[in-house]
XYZ file of C-alpha atoms in Angstrom:
264
model
C 22.493 5.204 35.201
C 26.015 4.120 34.289
C 25.404 2.970 30.736
C 26.234 5.336 27.886
C 24.295 3.543 25.172
C 20.595 2.764 24.833
C 18.773 1.018 21.988
C 15.324 2.312 21.049
C 12.741 1.455 18.425
C 11.999 4.834 16.833
C 9.062 3.370 14.905
C 7.211 3.182 18.213
C 8.349 6.543 19.619
C 6.158 9.618 19.276
C 7.960 12.910 18.727
C 6.941 14.102 22.202
C 8.184 10.881 23.809
C 11.505 11.197 22.023
C 11.913 14.822 23.158
C 11.216 13.765 26.758
C 13.630 10.843 26.398
C 16.440 13.115 25.141
C 15.808 15.532 28.000
C 16.024 12.789 30.636
C 19.065 11.087 29.147
C 21.209 13.977 27.944
C 24.541 12.147 27.998
C 23.251 8.884 26.574
C 23.898 7.741 23.019
C 20.697 6.334 21.502
C 20.815 3.805 18.678
C 17.736 3.216 16.555
C 17.002 -0.523 16.320
C 13.665 -0.202 14.462
C 14.998 -2.180 11.489
C 16.435 -4.856 13.785
C 13.024 -5.251 15.440
C 11.362 -5.527 12.038
C 13.853 -8.195 10.969
C 13.129 -10.171 14.147
C 9.460 -10.236 13.123
C 10.136 -11.453 9.572
C 9.662 -15.092 10.535
C 6.680 -16.156 12.596
C 6.349 -18.614 15.474
C 3.817 -21.462 15.421
C 1.500 -19.435 17.651
C 1.736 -16.378 15.390
C 1.027 -18.490 12.302
C -2.030 -19.960 14.028
C -3.368 -16.440 14.717
C -2.674 -15.241 11.156
C -4.434 -18.290 9.689
C -7.472 -17.539 11.846
C -7.337 -13.874 10.825
C -7.314 -14.884 7.144
C -10.233 -17.239 7.715
C -12.300 -14.394 9.197
C -11.339 -12.033 6.340
C -12.441 -14.666 3.813
C -15.753 -15.193 5.568
C -16.557 -11.468 5.701
C -15.450 -10.697 2.144
C -17.467 -13.604 0.767
C -20.526 -12.301 2.606
C -19.967 -8.842 1.104
C -19.706 -10.287 -2.413
C -22.880 -12.322 -1.858
C -24.759 -9.199 -0.731
C -23.135 -6.787 -3.191
C -26.345 -6.083 -5.090
C -27.694 -4.453 -1.913
C -24.954 -1.797 -1.915
C -25.514 1.501 -3.686
C -22.225 3.244 -2.904
C -18.565 2.349 -2.304
C -18.788 3.696 1.229
C -21.806 1.490 1.926
C -19.866 -1.606 0.818
C -16.866 -0.554 2.936
C -19.126 0.071 5.938
C -20.572 -3.435 5.559
C -17.074 -4.944 5.722
C -16.265 -2.924 8.839
C -19.594 -3.720 10.503
C -19.217 -7.458 9.928
C -15.726 -7.345 11.425
C -16.958 -5.436 14.494
C -19.825 -7.917 14.930
C -17.214 -10.641 15.360
C -15.218 -8.529 17.821
C -12.426 -7.943 15.315
C -10.404 -4.858 14.455
C -9.587 -3.835 10.892
C -6.038 -4.288 9.588
C -6.557 -1.025 7.658
C -9.453 1.015 6.284
C -11.141 -1.104 3.581
C -10.719 -0.078 -0.044
C -13.723 -0.303 -2.345
C -12.966 1.248 -5.736
C -15.416 0.920 -8.619
C -15.054 1.890 -12.259
C -12.440 4.574 -12.879
C -11.765 4.830 -9.131
C -10.155 1.403 -9.376
C -7.316 2.960 -11.363
C -6.097 4.493 -8.076
C -4.519 1.724 -5.939
C -5.246 3.473 -2.609
C -8.629 5.013 -3.411
C -10.794 5.916 -0.397
C -14.402 4.698 -0.748
C -16.685 7.492 -1.956
C -20.275 8.223 -0.977
C -21.287 8.083 -4.617
C -23.136 5.514 -6.686
C -21.139 2.394 -7.511
C -19.844 2.551 -11.074
C -20.232 -0.208 -13.641
C -17.152 -2.246 -14.480
C -14.401 -3.663 -12.296
C -14.630 -3.044 -8.552
C -11.561 -3.590 -6.375
C -12.111 -4.621 -2.736
C -9.054 -4.667 -0.453
C -9.766 -5.802 3.094
C -8.252 -7.343 6.213
C -8.936 -7.901 9.899
C -6.895 -8.379 13.060
C -7.288 -11.501 15.166
C -5.455 -11.565 18.505
C -3.381 -8.642 17.178
C -2.390 -10.305 13.874
C -3.382 -8.992 10.452
C -4.762 -10.514 7.279
C -4.880 -8.930 3.822
C -6.913 -9.941 0.784
C -8.032 -8.232 -2.421
C -10.622 -9.443 -4.883
C -11.869 -7.657 -7.991
C -15.452 -8.257 -9.105
C -17.291 -6.907 -12.128
C -20.504 -4.871 -11.952
C -22.369 -5.585 -15.181
C -21.129 -7.656 -18.095
C -17.408 -7.551 -19.056
C -16.330 -7.536 -22.669
C -13.800 -10.035 -24.001
C -10.795 -7.727 -23.620
C -11.658 -7.051 -19.977
C -11.986 -10.793 -19.359
C -8.629 -11.410 -21.058
C -6.818 -8.791 -18.946
C -8.346 -10.158 -15.737
C -7.469 -13.762 -16.597
C -3.920 -12.782 -17.566
C -3.418 -11.080 -14.189
C -4.938 -14.068 -12.388
C -2.626 -16.477 -14.205
C 0.384 -14.309 -13.304
C -0.682 -14.069 -9.645
C -1.055 -17.841 -9.360
C 2.246 -18.388 -11.179
C 4.056 -15.920 -8.903
C 2.898 -17.917 -5.879
C 3.891 -21.230 -7.480
C 7.516 -20.146 -8.141
C 8.196 -19.042 -4.545
C 11.021 -21.044 -3.018
C 13.405 -20.875 -0.088
C 16.181 -18.261 -0.285
C 14.735 -16.743 -3.464
C 15.275 -13.010 -3.782
C 12.048 -11.085 -3.370
C 13.182 -8.794 -6.185
C 13.253 -11.853 -8.487
C 9.580 -12.512 -7.768
C 8.829 -8.891 -8.629
C 10.828 -9.254 -11.869
C 8.921 -12.443 -12.712
C 5.598 -10.596 -12.574
C 6.854 -7.588 -14.544
C 8.201 -9.797 -17.337
C 4.995 -11.811 -17.555
C 2.851 -8.677 -17.729
C 4.523 -7.834 -21.042
C 2.870 -4.782 -22.600
C 0.908 -4.176 -19.390
C 3.967 -3.839 -17.149
C 3.807 -0.027 -17.167
C 0.383 -0.258 -15.526
C 1.772 -2.202 -12.543
C 2.614 0.728 -10.282
C 3.364 -0.698 -6.828
C 5.326 -3.468 -5.120
C 4.364 -7.112 -5.515
C 3.790 -7.601 -1.811
C 4.817 -7.108 1.806
C 5.173 -9.021 5.045
C 2.113 -9.370 7.281
C 2.045 -9.720 11.072
C 1.189 -7.458 13.987
C 1.454 -4.648 11.434
C -0.102 -4.727 8.000
C 3.222 -3.812 6.368
C 6.230 -5.745 7.632
C 9.279 -7.383 6.112
C 9.940 -8.897 3.636
C 9.426 -6.303 0.905
C 8.667 -7.762 -2.502
C 9.833 -4.807 -4.563
C 12.213 -4.012 -7.418
C 15.240 -3.182 -5.247
C 14.493 -5.413 -2.254
C 17.442 -7.231 -0.670
C 15.102 -9.565 1.256
C 14.953 -13.300 0.596
C 12.214 -15.861 1.189
C 12.652 -17.831 4.427
C 10.647 -20.517 6.184
C 7.776 -19.259 8.362
C 7.513 -15.920 6.566
C 4.012 -14.570 5.868
C 3.554 -12.052 3.049
C 1.193 -10.919 0.319
C 1.321 -11.524 -3.418
C -0.727 -8.759 -5.056
C -0.054 -7.886 -8.684
C -2.309 -5.232 -10.167
C -2.830 -3.212 -13.327
C -4.184 0.337 -13.289
C -5.341 2.142 -16.405
C -5.595 5.879 -15.579
C -9.136 7.184 -15.746
C -10.478 3.803 -16.868
C -10.248 0.897 -14.421
C -7.976 -1.153 -12.189
C -7.627 -4.815 -11.246
C -5.777 -6.269 -8.242
C -5.716 -9.840 -6.950
C -4.104 -10.386 -3.558
C -3.548 -13.307 -1.213
C -1.781 -13.683 2.109
C 0.792 -16.470 1.740
C 2.731 -18.539 4.282
C 6.034 -20.057 3.203
C 6.883 -23.350 4.885
C 9.115 -25.352 2.537
C 6.513 -24.419 -0.066
C 4.023 -21.543 -0.511
C 0.686 -22.023 1.264
C -2.127 -19.623 0.336
C -3.985 -18.627 3.510
C -6.777 -16.588 1.903
C -9.175 -18.952 0.170
C -11.886 -16.799 -1.465
C -12.374 -17.723 -5.138
C -10.307 -15.717 -7.598
C -12.437 -16.477 -10.655
C -14.008 -13.327 -12.080
C -17.372 -12.810 -10.406
C -19.991 -10.708 -12.215
C -22.661 -8.903 -10.210
């Protein structure tokens, strides 16, 4: 081989593969183009958008079925298993392991479902499937029991902010500005918003753009990403509302499941 330079995507190289690669190409300079590959995937083709829309439609269908049957579940793990089973029945893969977090467990954004009795109060369900290799991502928070007025107010505030954040998305807007918009609107609750506002969705569940505080990304046509503000009160409860959104001259919400507070 005469070339002295090779480009590789280190995100898709195992450590063993990389060691073998270095051994075989000792005098070759290797440049990591992982970020370049991610940037290429920021905007989606018509075919990719079609697959993502279908993926979101399946995620909606399954999540709605889980909510309808929620009274039959005794544990978080049972609810999570139902989501997985329904996906498998349709020949679909999961985008990620489902999150079902009830009561105080909801205060941990990445809680793993426990084989313990579902707790009264808010219950966060974060779920997505893969259709033809393309992911969807949706979160809905339901309430087990009867919420008090303060709980209703916090939920409705977050819902209003989530809807508003989607409505102000426009071409070339800095993703960091969308994050700032949510933080400012949360007011006294901003300290309980402990993660990014969203992330790109495609063949991987986390792609560009990043909707975070220091993100340099901007909104472009044919991008698909999540909008998922949340508030997490340590040891008490958590609420997250998430949709997968397509931007095509305007924001188009691809996940359609109702966001009104559902009591079970």
